[in-house]
CSV table of C-alpha atoms and ligand atoms in Angstrom, one decimal:
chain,number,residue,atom,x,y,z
A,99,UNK,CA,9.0,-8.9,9.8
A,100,UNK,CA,7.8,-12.1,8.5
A,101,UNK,CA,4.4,-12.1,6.4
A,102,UNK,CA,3.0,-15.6,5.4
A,103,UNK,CA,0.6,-16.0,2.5
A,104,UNK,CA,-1.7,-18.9,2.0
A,105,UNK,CA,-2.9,-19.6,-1.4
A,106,UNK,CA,-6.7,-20.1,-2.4
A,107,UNK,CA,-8.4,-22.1,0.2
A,108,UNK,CA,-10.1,-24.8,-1.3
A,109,UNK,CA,-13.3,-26.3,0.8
A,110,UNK,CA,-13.6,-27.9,3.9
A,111,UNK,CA,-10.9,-30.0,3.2
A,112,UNK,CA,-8.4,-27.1,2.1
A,113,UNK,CA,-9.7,-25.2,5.6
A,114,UNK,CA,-8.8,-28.5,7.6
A,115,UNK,CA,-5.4,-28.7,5.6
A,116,UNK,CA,-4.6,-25.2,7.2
A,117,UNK,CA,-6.0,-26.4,10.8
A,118,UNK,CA,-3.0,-29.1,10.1
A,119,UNK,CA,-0.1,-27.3,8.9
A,120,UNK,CA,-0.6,-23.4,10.2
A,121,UNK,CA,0.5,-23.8,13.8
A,122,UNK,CA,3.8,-25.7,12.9
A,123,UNK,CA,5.0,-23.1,10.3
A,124,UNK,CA,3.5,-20.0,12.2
A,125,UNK,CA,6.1,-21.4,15.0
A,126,UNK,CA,9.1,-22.4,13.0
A,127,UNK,CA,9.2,-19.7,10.5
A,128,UNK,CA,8.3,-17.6,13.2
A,129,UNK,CA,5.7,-16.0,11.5
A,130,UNK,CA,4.3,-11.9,12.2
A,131,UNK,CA,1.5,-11.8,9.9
A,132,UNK,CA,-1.0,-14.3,7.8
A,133,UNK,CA,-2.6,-13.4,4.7
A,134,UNK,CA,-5.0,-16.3,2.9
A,135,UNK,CA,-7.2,-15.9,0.6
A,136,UNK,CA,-10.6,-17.8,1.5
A,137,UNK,CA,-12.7,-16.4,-1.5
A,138,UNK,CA,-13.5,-20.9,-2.6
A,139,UNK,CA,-13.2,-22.1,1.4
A,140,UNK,CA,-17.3,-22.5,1.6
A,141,UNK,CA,-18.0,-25.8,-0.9
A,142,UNK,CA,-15.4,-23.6,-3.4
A,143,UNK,CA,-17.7,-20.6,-4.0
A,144,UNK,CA,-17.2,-17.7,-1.3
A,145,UNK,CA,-16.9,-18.3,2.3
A,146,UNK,CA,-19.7,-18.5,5.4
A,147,UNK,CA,-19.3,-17.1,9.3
A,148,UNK,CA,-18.3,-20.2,10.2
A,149,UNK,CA,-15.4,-20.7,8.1
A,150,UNK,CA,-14.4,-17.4,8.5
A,151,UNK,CA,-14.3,-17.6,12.8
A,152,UNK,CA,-12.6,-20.5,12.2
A,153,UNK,CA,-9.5,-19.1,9.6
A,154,UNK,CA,-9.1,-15.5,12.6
A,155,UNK,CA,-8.8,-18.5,15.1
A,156,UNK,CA,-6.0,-19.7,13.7
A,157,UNK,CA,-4.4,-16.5,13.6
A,158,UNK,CA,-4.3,-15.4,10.0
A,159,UNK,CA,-4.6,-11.7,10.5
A,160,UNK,CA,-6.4,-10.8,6.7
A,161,UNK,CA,-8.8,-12.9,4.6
A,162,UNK,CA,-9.1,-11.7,1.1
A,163,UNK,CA,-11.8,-12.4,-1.4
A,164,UNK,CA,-11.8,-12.6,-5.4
A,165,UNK,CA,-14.6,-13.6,-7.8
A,166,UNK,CA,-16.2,-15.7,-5.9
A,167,UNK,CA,-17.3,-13.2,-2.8
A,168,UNK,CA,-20.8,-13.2,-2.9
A,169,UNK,CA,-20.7,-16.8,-3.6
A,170,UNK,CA,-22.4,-17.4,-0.2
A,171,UNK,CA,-25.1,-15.6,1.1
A,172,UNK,CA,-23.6,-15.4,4.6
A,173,UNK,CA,-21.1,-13.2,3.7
A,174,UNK,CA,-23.4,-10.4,4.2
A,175,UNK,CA,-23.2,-10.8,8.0
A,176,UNK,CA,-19.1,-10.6,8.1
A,177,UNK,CA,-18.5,-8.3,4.8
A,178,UNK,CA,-17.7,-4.9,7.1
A,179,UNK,CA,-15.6,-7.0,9.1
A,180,UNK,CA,-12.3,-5.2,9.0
A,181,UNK,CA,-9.4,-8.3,8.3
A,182,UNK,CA,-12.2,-9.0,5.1
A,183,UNK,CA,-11.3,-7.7,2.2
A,184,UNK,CA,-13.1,-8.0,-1.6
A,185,UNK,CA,-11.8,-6.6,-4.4
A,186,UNK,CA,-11.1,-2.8,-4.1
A,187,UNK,CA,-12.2,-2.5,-7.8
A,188,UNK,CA,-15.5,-3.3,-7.7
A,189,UNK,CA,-17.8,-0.5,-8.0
A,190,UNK,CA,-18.0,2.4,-5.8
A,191,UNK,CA,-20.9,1.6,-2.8
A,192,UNK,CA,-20.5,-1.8,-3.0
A,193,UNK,CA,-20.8,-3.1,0.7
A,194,UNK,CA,-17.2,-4.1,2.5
A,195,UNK,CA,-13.7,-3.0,2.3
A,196,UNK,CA,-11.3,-3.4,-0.6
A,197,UNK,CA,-8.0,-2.7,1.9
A,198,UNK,CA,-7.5,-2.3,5.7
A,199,UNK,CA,-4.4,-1.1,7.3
A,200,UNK,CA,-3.2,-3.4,10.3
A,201,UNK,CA,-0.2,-2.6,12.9
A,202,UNK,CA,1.8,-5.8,13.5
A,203,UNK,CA,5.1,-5.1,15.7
A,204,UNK,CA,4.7,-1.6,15.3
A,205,UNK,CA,4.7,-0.8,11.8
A,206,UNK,CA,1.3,-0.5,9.7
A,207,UNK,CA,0.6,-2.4,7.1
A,208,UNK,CA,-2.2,-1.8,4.3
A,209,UNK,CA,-3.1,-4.9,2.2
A,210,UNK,CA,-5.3,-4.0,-0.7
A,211,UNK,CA,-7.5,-6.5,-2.6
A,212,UNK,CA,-7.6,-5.9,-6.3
A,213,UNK,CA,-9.1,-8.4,-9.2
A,214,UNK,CA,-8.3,-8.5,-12.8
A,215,UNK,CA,-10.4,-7.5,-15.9
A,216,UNK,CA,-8.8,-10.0,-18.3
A,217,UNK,CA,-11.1,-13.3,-18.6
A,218,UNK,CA,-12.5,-12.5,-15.3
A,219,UNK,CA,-16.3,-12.4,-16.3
A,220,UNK,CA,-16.6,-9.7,-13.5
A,221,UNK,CA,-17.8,-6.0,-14.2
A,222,UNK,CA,-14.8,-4.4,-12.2
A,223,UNK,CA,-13.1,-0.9,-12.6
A,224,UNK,CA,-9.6,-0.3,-13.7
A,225,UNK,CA,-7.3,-2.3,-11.4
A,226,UNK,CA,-4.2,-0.6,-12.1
A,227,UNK,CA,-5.6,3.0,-11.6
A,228,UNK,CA,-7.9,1.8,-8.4
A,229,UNK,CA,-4.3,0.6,-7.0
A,230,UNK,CA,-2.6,4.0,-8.0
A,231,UNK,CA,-5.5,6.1,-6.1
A,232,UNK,CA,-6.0,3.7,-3.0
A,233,UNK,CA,-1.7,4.1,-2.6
A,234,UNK,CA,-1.6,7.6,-3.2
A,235,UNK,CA,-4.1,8.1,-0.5
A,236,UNK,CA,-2.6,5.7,2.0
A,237,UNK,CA,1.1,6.2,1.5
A,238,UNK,CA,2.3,8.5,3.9
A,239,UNK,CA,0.6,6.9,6.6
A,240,UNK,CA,1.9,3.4,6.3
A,241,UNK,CA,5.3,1.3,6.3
A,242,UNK,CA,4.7,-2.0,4.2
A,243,UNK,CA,1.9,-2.0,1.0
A,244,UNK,CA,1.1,-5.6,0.2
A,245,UNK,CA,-1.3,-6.2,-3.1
A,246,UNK,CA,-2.8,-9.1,-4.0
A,247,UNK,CA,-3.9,-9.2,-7.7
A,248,UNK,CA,-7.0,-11.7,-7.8
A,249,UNK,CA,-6.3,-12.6,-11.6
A,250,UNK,CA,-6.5,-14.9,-14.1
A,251,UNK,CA,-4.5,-13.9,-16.8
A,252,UNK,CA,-0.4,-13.9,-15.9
A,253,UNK,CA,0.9,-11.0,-18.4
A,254,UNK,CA,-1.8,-8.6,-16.2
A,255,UNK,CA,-0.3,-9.7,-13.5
A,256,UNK,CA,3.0,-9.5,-14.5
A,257,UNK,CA,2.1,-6.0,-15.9
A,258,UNK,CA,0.9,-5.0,-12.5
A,259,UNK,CA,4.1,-5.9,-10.8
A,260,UNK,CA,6.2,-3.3,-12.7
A,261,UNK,CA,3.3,-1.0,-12.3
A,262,UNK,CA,3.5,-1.0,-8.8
A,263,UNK,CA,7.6,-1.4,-8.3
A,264,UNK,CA,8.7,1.1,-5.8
A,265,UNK,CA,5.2,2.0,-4.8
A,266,UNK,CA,4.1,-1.9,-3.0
A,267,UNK,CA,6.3,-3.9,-0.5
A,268,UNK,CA,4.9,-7.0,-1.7
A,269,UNK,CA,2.7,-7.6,-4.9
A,270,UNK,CA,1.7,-10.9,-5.2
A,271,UNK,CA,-1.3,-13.1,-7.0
A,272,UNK,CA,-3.9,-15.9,-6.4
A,273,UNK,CA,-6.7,-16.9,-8.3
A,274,UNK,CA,-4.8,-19.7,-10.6
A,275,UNK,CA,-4.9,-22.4,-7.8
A,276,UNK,CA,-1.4,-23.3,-9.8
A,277,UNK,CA,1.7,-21.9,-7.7
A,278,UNK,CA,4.6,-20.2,-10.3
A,279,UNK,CA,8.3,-20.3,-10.1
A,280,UNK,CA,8.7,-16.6,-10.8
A,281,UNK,CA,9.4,-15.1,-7.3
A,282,UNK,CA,11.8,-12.1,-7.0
A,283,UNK,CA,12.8,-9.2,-5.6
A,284,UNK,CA,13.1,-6.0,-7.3
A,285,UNK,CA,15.7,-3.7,-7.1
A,286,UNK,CA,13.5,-1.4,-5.3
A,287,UNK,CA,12.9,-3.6,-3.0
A,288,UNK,CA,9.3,-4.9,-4.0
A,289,UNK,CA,8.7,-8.8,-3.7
A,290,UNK,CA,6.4,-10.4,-6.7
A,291,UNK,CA,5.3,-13.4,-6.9
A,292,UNK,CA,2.6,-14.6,-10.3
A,293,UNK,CA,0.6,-16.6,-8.3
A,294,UNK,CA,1.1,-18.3,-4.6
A,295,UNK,CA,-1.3,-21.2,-5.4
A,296,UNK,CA,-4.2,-23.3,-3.7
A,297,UNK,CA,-4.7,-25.4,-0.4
A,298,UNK,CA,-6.8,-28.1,-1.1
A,299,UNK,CA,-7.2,-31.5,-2.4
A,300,UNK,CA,-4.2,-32.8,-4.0
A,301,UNK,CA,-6.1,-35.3,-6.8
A,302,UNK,CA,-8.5,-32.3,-8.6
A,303,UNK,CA,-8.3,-29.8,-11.2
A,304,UNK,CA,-7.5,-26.4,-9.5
A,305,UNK,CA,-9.7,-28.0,-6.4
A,306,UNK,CA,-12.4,-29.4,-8.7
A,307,UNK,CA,-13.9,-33.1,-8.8
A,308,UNK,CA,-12.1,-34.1,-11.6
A,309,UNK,CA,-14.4,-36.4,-13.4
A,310,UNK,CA,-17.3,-33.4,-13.2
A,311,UNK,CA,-14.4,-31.0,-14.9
A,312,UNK,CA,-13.4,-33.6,-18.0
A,313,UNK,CA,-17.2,-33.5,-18.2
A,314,UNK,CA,-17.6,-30.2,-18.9
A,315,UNK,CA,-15.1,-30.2,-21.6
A,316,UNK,CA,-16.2,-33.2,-23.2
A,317,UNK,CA,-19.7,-32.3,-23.3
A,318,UNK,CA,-19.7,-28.3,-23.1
A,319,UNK,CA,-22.7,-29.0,-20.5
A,320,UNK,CA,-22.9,-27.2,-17.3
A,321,UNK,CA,-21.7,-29.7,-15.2
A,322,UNK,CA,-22.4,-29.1,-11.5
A,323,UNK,CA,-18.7,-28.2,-9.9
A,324,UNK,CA,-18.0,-30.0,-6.7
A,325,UNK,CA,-14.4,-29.9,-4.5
A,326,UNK,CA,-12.9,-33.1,-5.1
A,327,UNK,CA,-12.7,-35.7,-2.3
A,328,UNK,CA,-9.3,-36.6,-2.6
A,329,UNK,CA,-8.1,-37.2,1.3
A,330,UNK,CA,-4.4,-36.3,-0.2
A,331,UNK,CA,-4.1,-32.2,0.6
A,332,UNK,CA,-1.0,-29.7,0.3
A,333,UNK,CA,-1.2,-26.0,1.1
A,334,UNK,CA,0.5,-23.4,-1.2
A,335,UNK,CA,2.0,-20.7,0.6
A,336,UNK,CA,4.6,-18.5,0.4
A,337,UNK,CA,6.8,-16.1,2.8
A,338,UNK,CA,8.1,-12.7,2.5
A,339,UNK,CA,10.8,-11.4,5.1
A,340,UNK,CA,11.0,-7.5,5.1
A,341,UNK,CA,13.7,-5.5,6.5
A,342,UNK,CA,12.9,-4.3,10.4
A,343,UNK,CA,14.8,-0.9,9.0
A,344,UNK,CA,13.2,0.3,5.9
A,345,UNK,CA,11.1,-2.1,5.3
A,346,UNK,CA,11.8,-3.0,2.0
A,347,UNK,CA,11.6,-6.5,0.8
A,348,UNK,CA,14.4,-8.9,1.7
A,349,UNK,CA,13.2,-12.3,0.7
A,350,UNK,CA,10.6,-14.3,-0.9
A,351,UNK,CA,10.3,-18.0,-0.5
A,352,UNK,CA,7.5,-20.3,-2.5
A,353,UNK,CA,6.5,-23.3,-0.1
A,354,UNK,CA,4.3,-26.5,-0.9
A,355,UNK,CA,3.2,-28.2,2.4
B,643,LIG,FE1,-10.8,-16.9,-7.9
């Protein structure tokens, strides 16, 4: 089983980088299962119907969110949608799903949406014990647990991973737009990766029209953010191969396309 995970979709652009390169490594990779995160894909705050349509047309089978889901109003038509996922943290009642459990070649998989607490500027619960209740609940009735950590800071992130070795397949996170070297498996068979990275423009900061961003930080004035307009795109992405067996982790590969 071959999951693919596509790192923070930046804009239009980052959405038409995806249109590019998704087919080709779907087929040679011979991909099972797509994971992106699409929380900047709408103008790089949230995501609309459109964009969404378009990303389950290409195949990906989950679209995650982070702390930029209600970014866009339109999101409150798809939200319920059940390969959307927010943040599992957030308050108890808030509308959508923060995990969904998906068969792919006939093994279920759960994928649970977390976000982190430190320098986040979100009001979220507990991460680490929303992950510890949501796999308790789920365990016994699926064969690969796959958690993407939504988070800014690395040593939370880092902190999760040994949290959750032996209890996730796959822990892995997004949010930095800045892919990390750091990919491993653990002897119990978990794959973690820091962060997977950003699809997007290639001239930007994390995305961002980079003469807006030195702005900000020269003049500490809010500075309207726009995606930069750089034609130049990559996508971040990276693969995980899990055993057809026991499904533990096999492999984890880092890819900039
Ligand atoms: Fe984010």
């Amino acid at each position: 089983m071959k999951v693919l995970l596509i790192g923070d979709i930046v804009g239009n652009i980052g959405v038409k980088k995806v249109k590019e390169v998704l087919p080709k490594i779907k087929k040679e990779e011979n991909i099972d299962f797509i994971i992106a995160n699409a929380e900047n894909s709408a103008e790089g705050m949230g995501i609309t119907a459109n964009i969404y349509k378009d990303l389950v047309a290409l195949g990906i089978n989950v679209i995650t969110m982070g702390n930029h889901t209600w970014g866009k109003k339109d999101i409150f038509n798809i939200i319920e949608n059940k390969n959307l996922i927010r943040p599992a943290n957030y308050p108890k009642g808030v509308l959508g799903n923060g995990y969904g459990i998906y068969e792919c070649n006939n093994k279920k998989i759960a994928v649970i949406d977390l976000i982190g607490r430190v320098d986040m500027n979100v009001l979220s619960e507990n991460p680490f014990l929303v992950a510890d209740e949501i796999i308790e609940k789920i365990k016994s009735n699926v064969d690969i647990i796959i958690v993407e950590f939504h988070a800014e800071a690395t040593a939370e992130k880092i902190a999760m991973s040994y949290f959750l070795d032996g209890k996730a397949n796959l822990v892995y996170g997004t949010h930095t737009h800045i892919q990390t070297a750091d990919e491993k498996i653990t002897e119990k068979g978990m794959a973690y990766i820091t962060d997977i990275g950003m699809t997007g423009p290639s001239k930007s900061v994390i995305g961002m029209d980079v003469d807006a961003s030195i702005k900000r930080f020269l003049t500490s004035l809010p500075e309207r953010y726009k995606v930069s307009d750089d034609k130049n795109t990559f996508m971040d992405c990276a693969i995980v191969e899990f055993d057809d067996e026991n499904c533990r982790a096999k492999e984890i590969t880092r890819i900039k396309l």
